[in-house]
Amino acid sequence: MQQNGLMMERPLLLSSVIDHAAQQFGDVEVVSRETNGSLFRYTYAQCAVRARQLANALKRLGLKQGEAVGSIAWNNHRHLELYYAVSGSGMVMHTSNPRLHTQQLIYVINHAEDRAVFFDSSFAPLVQSVAPHCPGVHTWVCLTDAANTPAIEGVANVQSYDELIAGSSDQFEWPQFDERLAAAMCYTSGTTGHPKGVLYSHRAIVLNAMAGCMPGILSLSPNDAVLPVVPMFHINAWCIPYSAPIGGAKLVLPGPKLDGQSLYELMESEGVTISAGVPTIWQGLLAYVEHNGLRFTTMRRTGVGGSAMPQALIAKFMDTYQVEVRHGWGMTETTAIGTMGTLPPQSKGWSQEEKHALLAKQGRSAFGVEIKIIDETGKSLPRDGVSQGELMIRGHWILSSYYKGEKSPLVDGWFATGDIATIDAAGIMQIRDRTKDVIKTGGEWISSIDLENAAVAHPSVAMAAVIGIKSIPSGMSVPCCLSCGNQEPIWRRLRFFNFLKTRWPNGGCLMTLFFWRPCR
Amino acid sequence: MQQNGLMMERPLLLSSVIDHAAQQFGDVEVVSRETNGSLFRYTYAQCAVRARQLANALKRLGLKQGEAVGSIAWNNHRHLELYYAVSGSGMVMHTSNPRLHTQQLIYVINHAEDRAVFFDSSFAPLVQSVAPHCPGVHTWVCLTDAANTPAIEGVANVQSYDELIAGSSDQFEWPQFDERLAAAMCYTSGTTGHPKGVLYSHRAIVLNAMAGCMPGILSLSPNDAVLPVVPMFHINAWCIPYSAPIGGAKLVLPGPKLDGQSLYELMESEGVTISAGVPTIWQGLLAYVEHNGLRFTTMRRTGVGGSAMPQALIAKFMDTYQVEVRHGWGMTETTAIGTMGTLPPQSKGWSQEEKHALLAKQGRSAFGVEIKIIDETGKSLPRDGVSQGELMIRGHWILSSYYKGEKSPLVDGWFATGDIATIDAAGIMQIRDRTKDVIKTGGEWISSIDLENAAVAHPSVAMAAVIGIKSIPSGMSVPCCLSCGNQEPIWRRLRFFNFLKTRWPNGGCLMTLFFWRPCR
């Protein structure tokens, strides 16, 4: 007969995260690029004060526990306060992706049943388009001060965030409740059909954020300053807005300015040690740094995810700029980070190329989730680094079903990610393709990511995308440099290029699109 | 109306820790100093295999879920397997302190209702003394192979551990159950009256172990090799046997050899980067290293706890040997680490002495627990670094009541630690005294730890202990160097020494006992 341990029973709640930061790291800074471009600066202690003021204001607006509060916003300090006030009060923080098609944005606001929506002033035109179609939203709040809050035609009573909280008490007792209750939600994007809602629990986010602090994942400590380029409107910005206060790291929020120059200047002025974003962001950053002959003074590592980071880009970060690249993997359905790659201790004796190759993989599963790969019949495939199958994941922060979803997306308790991957004996996973994009020819799987990587490794190629087409358009020939017409080096480097001419079973072809750099 | 998040519901179980290590860090080593002095070496994957074999053997012995399995053992690989097999099977791992008085050892084994006890061969004489008084124990297992298993007079059927598991299958499905169920237990020691049992849940240990991995706590990653000198029979060796597999760090278990030479050699041969132990262990280690003119090749930081680390010792580690000292605090009732000190980023501009002073403090509370200090009336005292009060703690891994305890030890939901501490505005806590030892004179609190630190900082003093006595024995005079009779420098350095002559309210006196070094 088992009995309970005799330990205090306290829930894992997001309010405890901001309380922890305010008490333990009260003087650690949060720096925020505002929507107007200026820099705002305060501490975790001050952030906690404003979050409590906002919690009182939400109550005054008539919002109730369990109701959804929406945001259409960049990464900035008011959005951060919203994260804690909404979830901490027992409401559900629904972050909307402003890049969604207007019809989809209307759909997700109504589907999530947002009662209030907080938006950045740059999204005022978007609000004007969607508001008339969102009758359930009784309050629209612009994340700025009174002077900068626009009047929006057709939207009655747009409030200013600063005015809203100005009169509020900073005394607020965070309610205690079951850690399995919903804290936040986010809709999938880029899918066919309607976006699907994922409802995160307090427990899932806290456990993911704890894992995110670990040295083998993001490694966040009081000696770090972390700049999440990954948006707070998309998979919780990898939970960095929660991990940083847990680990005591300074938090630098870039607002809307995500170009190379803005990011570089912010990294340098704020002593950023770690960042996280998609490969295209890092391409833009490196292009700026290279073009201007600059160096990174404090940056030590960068997390990358969302799509595969070309090995050539990893090499440049590591060898030229001494910035460690940590490739991660996750999706809306996995709250934030599922896996993360780092160099193992035995890599000390490796060549740089071997290191780059390892870091191009998506790494090991974080403690708290498990991964496996399966074939079309559902059979587990060996961890040999060669066998490819659909990546399956389960654990504390993986969805069990979609919001208002009718049928379970799980297979034997595992979530089928739709990604095709390999896992090696050391547990290191590599995404090879999407199930939707996968190519099989002559019985062999071809990874579109490998093709893209091979293309991007060529100095003349800035970006590349592999797509499937029905047939090769007439008049298309082998790629060449648009400036000098030189074909030969590209042929030699693109080992996989001959697949271009290979038809695969359904009769289509594989085409690589290049964005060229001019020859030097 | 709040609703649950739509996340998978999976329990935080210790079996998931060893499974994670076997899958993600299967090739990372565990090195164990055996009781006979030899070194044993295997991997987490092999450790998991033997833990599953042991789980089958435990079942064969008739042990049931919820029953207690005892250990009287050093830190070694068989003890590690026991940790996972017992808790993973749903039984309760009860680690006994072999340094307990025999009568107390008998008491705890009977009170915990151990059904089987696993012991190191060096404790065979102890087993011979206690076994006849522990009728509830039906199986005694010696943690060694058949050849080295002693026959113990009066104890029927002592089994060899290796024989016990040899025939067992390595296939074992860890049962899934509620994470709040008991996983382990440990009794307080050094108390008046009977030791009291603390029953740890799976949830408490897993959350503590996750926090332990973080950069601001122990910082355990695949690039680390951690050597816990803190015993596995006492507050779960700071949960390092759980944190190391979560973080992927190599685990080096020192067995019974805790002298300076043995520890130094093991650290060097195994590339240890971090260790953890009590100050006397580090005194022994440093004495050996200094005497032989050695250096540390790989050691980067050492955790210290159990009692206050003298500032002089911290200075030596940091300045002479470039080993960072991290002072922690915890007790049997707090599962493992409650607080941990590290240097903040702003310390870069500090003098070495300022750094040492900060590192002599016990640091910030880990994410997952909260601390406060209160006065005699229960009122919270300010976080000003000066106000002293009893340290109170609450959180996920703090006890709620003692095993079979009748009355709750909690005060308004907080555990009263019996330690007197200060907390400063940055959340940094410093233990000043024990409530039992505290001295008040002229309205002012005197810290016995300050007195001890002042004494130990003198080059002639090897160790010091401050105790309370009824009155100064006649014939006692001021301290002097036993070798040369020189009193003056000691008087000057011991700023607090005049308190020696101060009587405090209950009429007693404060006496400092010195262990002298010979003059040089």
Coordinates of C-alpha atoms in Angstrom, one line a residue, chain A residues 12-408:
Chain A
L12 CA 3.5 25.1 -10.1
L13 CA 2.0 28.5 -11.0
L14 CA 3.3 31.2 -13.3
S15 CA 2.7 33.8 -10.6
S16 CA 5.4 32.1 -8.6
V17 CA 7.8 32.8 -11.4
I18 CA 7.5 36.6 -11.3
D19 CA 7.3 36.5 -7.5
H20 CA 10.6 34.6 -7.5
A21 CA 12.3 37.0 -9.8
A22 CA 11.0 40.0 -7.8
Q23 CA 12.4 38.6 -4.6
Q24 CA 15.6 36.9 -5.8
F25 CA 16.5 39.0 -8.8
G26 CA 14.6 42.2 -8.0
D27 CA 17.4 44.4 -9.3
V28 CA 18.0 42.5 -12.6
E29 CA 17.0 44.5 -15.6
V30 CA 14.4 44.1 -18.2
V31 CA 15.1 46.2 -21.3
S32 CA 12.4 46.7 -23.9
R33 CA 12.5 48.2 -27.4
E34 CA 9.2 50.1 -27.6
T35 CA 7.1 50.1 -30.7
N36 CA 8.2 53.8 -31.3
G37 CA 11.8 52.6 -31.3
S38 CA 12.9 54.0 -27.9
L39 CA 14.4 51.9 -25.2
F40 CA 12.5 51.3 -21.9
R41 CA 14.4 49.9 -18.9
Y42 CA 13.3 48.6 -15.5
T43 CA 13.8 45.7 -13.1
Y44 CA 12.0 42.4 -12.4
A45 CA 10.8 44.0 -9.1
Q46 CA 9.2 46.9 -11.1
C47 CA 7.8 44.5 -13.7
A48 CA 6.1 42.6 -10.8
V49 CA 4.6 45.8 -9.5
R50 CA 3.1 46.7 -12.8
A51 CA 1.9 43.1 -13.4
R52 CA 0.0 43.3 -10.1
Q53 CA -1.4 46.7 -11.1
L54 CA -2.6 45.2 -14.3
A55 CA -4.2 42.3 -12.5
N56 CA -6.3 44.7 -10.5
A57 CA -7.2 46.5 -13.8
L58 CA -8.2 43.3 -15.4
K59 CA -10.5 42.6 -12.5
R60 CA -12.0 46.1 -12.8
L61 CA -12.7 45.5 -16.5
G62 CA -14.9 42.6 -15.4
L63 CA -12.7 39.9 -16.7
K64 CA -13.1 36.6 -14.9
Q65 CA -10.9 33.6 -14.1
G66 CA -11.0 31.2 -17.0
E67 CA -11.7 33.9 -19.6
A68 CA -9.3 34.5 -22.5
V69 CA -7.4 37.7 -22.9
G70 CA -5.9 38.3 -26.3
S71 CA -2.7 40.0 -27.5
I72 CA -1.5 41.2 -30.9
A73 CA 1.9 42.4 -29.9
W74 CA 5.7 42.5 -30.3
N75 CA 8.1 41.4 -27.6
N76 CA 8.1 44.3 -25.2
H77 CA 7.7 45.0 -21.5
R78 CA 3.9 45.6 -21.5
H79 CA 3.4 42.3 -23.3
L80 CA 5.5 40.7 -20.5
E81 CA 3.4 42.3 -17.8
L82 CA 0.3 41.0 -19.6
Y83 CA 1.8 37.4 -19.6
Y84 CA 2.0 37.4 -15.8
A85 CA -1.1 39.4 -15.0
V86 CA -3.4 37.4 -17.2
S87 CA -2.1 33.9 -16.3
G88 CA -1.4 34.8 -12.7
S89 CA -5.0 35.9 -12.3
G90 CA -6.2 32.6 -13.6
M91 CA -7.2 33.9 -17.0
V92 CA -5.9 32.5 -20.3
M93 CA -3.3 34.5 -22.2
H94 CA -4.1 34.1 -25.9
T95 CA -1.3 35.4 -28.0
S96 CA -2.3 36.0 -31.6
N97 CA 0.1 36.0 -34.5
P98 CA -0.3 39.4 -36.4
R99 CA 1.1 37.7 -39.5
L100 CA -2.0 35.6 -39.8
H101 CA -4.4 36.4 -42.6
T102 CA -7.1 38.7 -41.4
Q103 CA -9.8 36.1 -41.8
Q104 CA -7.7 33.7 -39.7
L105 CA -7.0 36.3 -37.0
I106 CA -10.8 36.9 -36.7
Y107 CA -11.3 33.2 -36.5
V108 CA -8.8 32.6 -33.7
I109 CA -10.0 35.6 -31.6
N110 CA -13.6 34.3 -31.8
H111 CA -12.6 30.7 -31.4
A112 CA -10.6 31.4 -28.3
E113 CA -13.4 33.6 -27.1
D114 CA -11.2 36.6 -26.2
R115 CA -13.0 39.1 -24.0
A116 CA -10.4 41.8 -24.2
V117 CA -7.5 42.2 -26.7
F118 CA -4.3 44.1 -26.0
F119 CA -2.5 45.3 -29.2
D120 CA 0.5 47.3 -30.2
S121 CA -0.2 50.7 -31.9
S122 CA 1.5 49.4 -35.1
F123 CA -1.4 46.9 -35.3
A124 CA -4.1 49.5 -35.1
P125 CA -5.0 49.1 -38.8
L126 CA -5.3 45.3 -38.2
V127 CA -7.6 45.9 -35.2
Q128 CA -9.7 48.2 -37.4
S129 CA -10.2 45.3 -39.8
V130 CA -10.9 42.6 -37.3
A131 CA -12.8 44.3 -34.5
P132 CA -16.2 44.6 -36.3
H133 CA -16.0 40.8 -36.7
C134 CA -15.2 40.0 -33.1
P135 CA -18.3 40.9 -31.1
G136 CA -17.2 38.9 -28.1
V137 CA -14.4 41.3 -27.4
H138 CA -15.7 44.0 -25.1
T139 CA -12.4 45.9 -24.5
W140 CA -9.5 46.9 -26.8
V141 CA -6.4 48.2 -25.1
C142 CA -3.5 49.8 -26.9
L143 CA -0.1 48.9 -25.3
T144 CA 1.1 52.4 -25.0
D145 CA 0.5 55.6 -23.1
A146 CA -2.5 57.9 -23.5
A147 CA -0.8 60.3 -25.9
N148 CA 0.1 57.5 -28.4
T149 CA -3.2 55.6 -28.2
P150 CA -4.9 56.0 -31.6
A151 CA -8.6 56.5 -32.1
I152 CA -9.7 53.6 -34.3
E153 CA -12.7 54.2 -36.6
G154 CA -15.5 51.7 -35.8
V155 CA -13.9 50.6 -32.5
A156 CA -15.5 52.3 -29.5
N157 CA -13.5 53.1 -26.5
V158 CA -10.0 52.1 -27.3
Q159 CA -8.1 52.4 -24.0
S160 CA -4.5 53.2 -23.3
Y161 CA -2.6 50.6 -21.3
D162 CA -0.7 53.0 -19.2
E163 CA -3.9 54.9 -18.3
L164 CA -5.6 51.6 -17.6
I165 CA -3.1 50.6 -14.9
A166 CA -2.2 54.1 -13.6
G167 CA -4.9 54.2 -11.0
S168 CA -4.6 50.6 -9.9
S169 CA -3.2 49.4 -6.6
D170 CA 0.0 47.4 -6.7
Q171 CA -1.3 45.1 -4.0
F172 CA -2.6 41.9 -5.4
E173 CA -2.7 38.5 -4.0
W174 CA -2.1 36.0 -6.8
P175 CA -4.9 33.3 -6.5
Q176 CA -3.7 29.8 -5.8
F177 CA -5.3 27.0 -7.9
D178 CA -4.6 23.7 -9.6
E179 CA -1.5 23.7 -11.7
R180 CA -3.2 21.8 -14.5
L181 CA -5.5 24.8 -15.2
A182 CA -5.0 26.6 -18.5
A183 CA -2.6 29.5 -18.4
A184 CA -2.1 30.4 -22.1
M185 CA -3.0 29.5 -25.6
C186 CA -1.6 29.8 -29.0
Y187 CA -2.9 28.7 -32.5
T188 CA -1.0 26.8 -35.0
S189 CA -0.2 28.7 -38.2
G190 CA 0.8 27.7 -41.7
T191 CA -1.6 24.9 -41.7
T192 CA -4.3 24.2 -44.3
G193 CA -7.8 24.8 -42.9
H194 CA -8.4 26.7 -39.7
P195 CA -5.6 27.3 -37.2
K196 CA -5.9 24.9 -34.2
G197 CA -5.7 26.1 -30.6
V198 CA -3.2 24.7 -28.1
L199 CA -4.1 25.3 -24.5
Y200 CA -1.1 25.3 -22.2
S201 CA -1.3 24.6 -18.4
H202 CA 0.6 26.4 -15.7
R203 CA 2.4 23.1 -15.0
A204 CA 3.5 22.6 -18.6
I205 CA 4.9 26.1 -18.9
V206 CA 6.7 26.1 -15.5
L207 CA 8.3 22.7 -16.1
N208 CA 9.4 23.7 -19.6
A209 CA 10.8 27.0 -18.3
M210 CA 12.8 25.1 -15.6
A211 CA 14.2 22.8 -18.3
G212 CA 15.0 25.8 -20.4
C213 CA 17.3 27.2 -17.8
M214 CA 19.5 24.1 -17.7
P215 CA 23.1 24.4 -19.0
G216 CA 22.4 21.8 -21.7
I217 CA 19.4 23.8 -23.0
L218 CA 19.6 27.6 -23.0
S219 CA 21.7 28.0 -19.8
L220 CA 20.2 31.0 -18.2
S221 CA 21.8 32.5 -15.1
P222 CA 22.3 35.9 -13.4
N223 CA 25.4 36.2 -15.6
D224 CA 23.4 36.1 -18.8
A225 CA 21.4 38.6 -20.7
V226 CA 19.0 36.9 -23.1
L227 CA 17.3 38.4 -26.2
P228 CA 14.4 36.4 -27.5
V229 CA 13.9 37.3 -31.1
V230 CA 11.4 34.4 -31.3
P231 CA 8.1 36.2 -30.9
M232 CA 6.0 36.2 -27.7
F233 CA 3.0 35.6 -30.0
H234 CA 4.4 32.3 -31.1
I235 CA 5.0 29.2 -28.9
N236 CA 5.6 31.5 -25.9
A237 CA 8.9 32.8 -27.3
W238 CA 10.4 29.4 -26.3
C239 CA 9.2 30.1 -22.8
I240 CA 12.2 32.6 -22.4
P241 CA 9.9 35.2 -20.8
Y242 CA 9.4 32.5 -18.0
S243 CA 12.9 31.0 -18.0
A244 CA 14.8 34.2 -17.7
P245 CA 13.1 35.3 -14.4
I246 CA 13.6 31.7 -13.1
G247 CA 17.3 31.7 -13.9
G248 CA 17.8 35.4 -13.0
A249 CA 19.0 36.4 -16.4
K250 CA 18.5 39.9 -17.7
L251 CA 15.8 40.0 -20.4
V252 CA 16.2 42.1 -23.5
L253 CA 13.0 42.5 -25.6
P254 CA 13.6 43.7 -29.2
G255 CA 10.1 45.1 -30.0
P256 CA 9.4 45.3 -33.7
K257 CA 13.0 46.0 -34.9
L258 CA 14.3 42.7 -36.0
D259 CA 16.7 43.8 -38.8
G260 CA 20.4 43.0 -38.5
Q261 CA 21.5 46.5 -37.5
S262 CA 18.9 47.0 -34.7
L263 CA 19.6 43.5 -33.2
Y264 CA 23.3 44.0 -33.4
E265 CA 23.2 47.4 -31.7
L266 CA 20.9 46.1 -29.0
M267 CA 23.1 43.0 -28.3
E268 CA 26.1 45.2 -28.0
S269 CA 24.6 48.0 -25.9
E270 CA 22.8 45.6 -23.5
G271 CA 25.6 43.0 -23.1
V272 CA 23.5 40.2 -24.6
T273 CA 25.0 36.8 -24.1
I274 CA 22.4 34.6 -25.6
S275 CA 19.7 35.0 -28.2
A276 CA 17.1 32.8 -29.9
G277 CA 15.4 33.1 -33.3
V278 CA 14.9 31.5 -36.7
P279 CA 17.7 31.1 -39.3
T280 CA 16.6 34.0 -41.5
I281 CA 17.0 36.4 -38.5
W282 CA 20.6 35.2 -38.0
Q283 CA 21.2 35.5 -41.8
G284 CA 20.2 39.1 -41.6
L285 CA 22.3 39.7 -38.5
L286 CA 25.4 38.1 -39.9
A287 CA 25.0 40.0 -43.2
Y288 CA 25.0 43.3 -41.3
V289 CA 27.9 42.3 -39.1
E290 CA 30.0 41.0 -42.0
H291 CA 29.2 44.0 -44.3
N292 CA 30.4 46.4 -41.6
G293 CA 33.4 44.4 -40.3
L294 CA 32.0 44.2 -36.8
R295 CA 32.5 41.7 -33.9
F296 CA 30.3 40.4 -31.1
T297 CA 31.6 41.6 -27.7
T298 CA 29.4 39.7 -25.4
M299 CA 27.3 37.2 -27.4
R300 CA 28.3 33.7 -26.5
R301 CA 25.6 31.5 -27.9
T302 CA 22.5 31.6 -30.1
G303 CA 19.5 29.3 -30.1
V304 CA 18.0 28.6 -33.4
G305 CA 14.8 26.8 -34.4
G306 CA 11.8 27.0 -36.6
S307 CA 13.6 25.7 -39.6
A308 CA 16.9 24.0 -40.3
M309 CA 19.9 26.3 -39.9
P310 CA 22.3 25.9 -42.8
Q311 CA 25.6 24.4 -41.8
A312 CA 27.5 27.2 -43.6
L313 CA 25.8 29.7 -41.3
I314 CA 26.6 27.6 -38.2
A315 CA 30.3 27.6 -39.4
K316 CA 30.4 31.3 -39.8
F317 CA 28.9 32.0 -36.3
M318 CA 31.3 29.5 -34.7
D319 CA 34.5 30.0 -36.5
T320 CA 34.4 33.6 -37.5
Y321 CA 32.5 35.1 -34.6
Q322 CA 33.0 32.6 -31.8
V323 CA 29.3 32.3 -31.1
E324 CA 28.1 28.8 -30.2
V325 CA 25.0 27.8 -32.2
R326 CA 22.4 25.7 -30.3
H327 CA 19.9 24.2 -32.7
G328 CA 16.6 23.4 -31.1
W329 CA 13.3 22.0 -32.1
G330 CA 9.7 22.5 -31.0
M331 CA 6.3 23.4 -32.2
T332 CA 3.1 25.1 -31.1
E333 CA 2.0 21.7 -29.8
T334 CA 5.1 21.3 -27.6
T335 CA 4.7 24.6 -25.6
A336 CA 8.3 25.5 -26.4
I337 CA 11.6 23.6 -26.5
G338 CA 11.4 19.9 -27.2
T339 CA 15.0 19.2 -28.1
M340 CA 18.3 21.2 -28.1
G341 CA 21.7 20.5 -29.5
T342 CA 25.0 21.2 -27.8
L343 CA 28.6 20.0 -28.4
P344 CA 29.4 17.0 -26.2
P345 CA 32.7 16.9 -24.2
Q346 CA 34.3 14.5 -26.6
S347 CA 34.0 17.0 -29.4
K348 CA 37.1 18.7 -28.1
G349 CA 39.2 16.6 -30.5
W350 CA 36.9 17.0 -33.5
S351 CA 37.5 19.1 -36.6
Q352 CA 35.5 22.2 -37.0
E353 CA 33.5 20.6 -39.8
E354 CA 32.5 17.7 -37.5
K355 CA 31.3 20.2 -34.9
H356 CA 29.3 22.1 -37.5
A357 CA 27.7 18.9 -38.7
L358 CA 26.7 17.9 -35.1
L359 CA 25.3 21.4 -34.4
A360 CA 23.2 21.3 -37.5
K361 CA 21.2 18.6 -35.8
Q362 CA 18.4 19.4 -33.4
G363 CA 19.9 17.6 -30.4
R364 CA 18.6 15.7 -27.4
S365 CA 15.2 15.8 -25.9
A366 CA 15.0 18.0 -22.8
F367 CA 14.3 16.3 -19.5
G368 CA 10.5 16.1 -19.3
V369 CA 9.8 14.9 -22.8
E370 CA 10.6 11.7 -24.7
I371 CA 11.0 11.2 -28.4
K372 CA 11.0 8.3 -30.8
I373 CA 10.7 7.7 -34.5
I374 CA 8.3 5.3 -36.2
D375 CA 7.7 3.9 -39.6
E376 CA 4.4 4.0 -41.6
T377 CA 3.1 1.0 -39.7
G378 CA 3.7 2.6 -36.3
K379 CA 6.8 0.4 -35.5
S380 CA 9.6 2.1 -33.6
L381 CA 12.7 2.6 -35.6
P382 CA 16.3 2.1 -34.3
R383 CA 18.3 4.9 -32.9
D384 CA 21.1 4.5 -35.5
G385 CA 21.3 7.9 -37.0
V386 CA 20.3 6.5 -40.3
S387 CA 16.7 5.2 -40.0
Q388 CA 14.2 7.9 -40.9
G389 CA 10.7 8.0 -39.5
E390 CA 8.0 10.3 -38.2
L391 CA 9.1 12.0 -35.0
M392 CA 6.8 11.2 -32.0
I393 CA 6.9 13.1 -28.7
R394 CA 5.3 12.8 -25.3
G395 CA 5.8 14.5 -22.0
H396 CA 4.8 17.1 -19.5
W397 CA 4.4 20.0 -21.9
I398 CA 3.0 18.2 -25.0
L399 CA -0.6 18.7 -26.0
S400 CA -3.2 16.0 -25.5
S401 CA -5.9 17.5 -27.7
Y402 CA -6.6 20.7 -29.6
Y403 CA -8.9 23.4 -28.1
K404 CA -12.5 22.4 -28.8
G405 CA -11.0 19.6 -30.9
E406 CA -13.2 16.6 -31.6
K407 CA -10.7 13.8 -32.1
S408 CA -7.5 13.1 -30.2

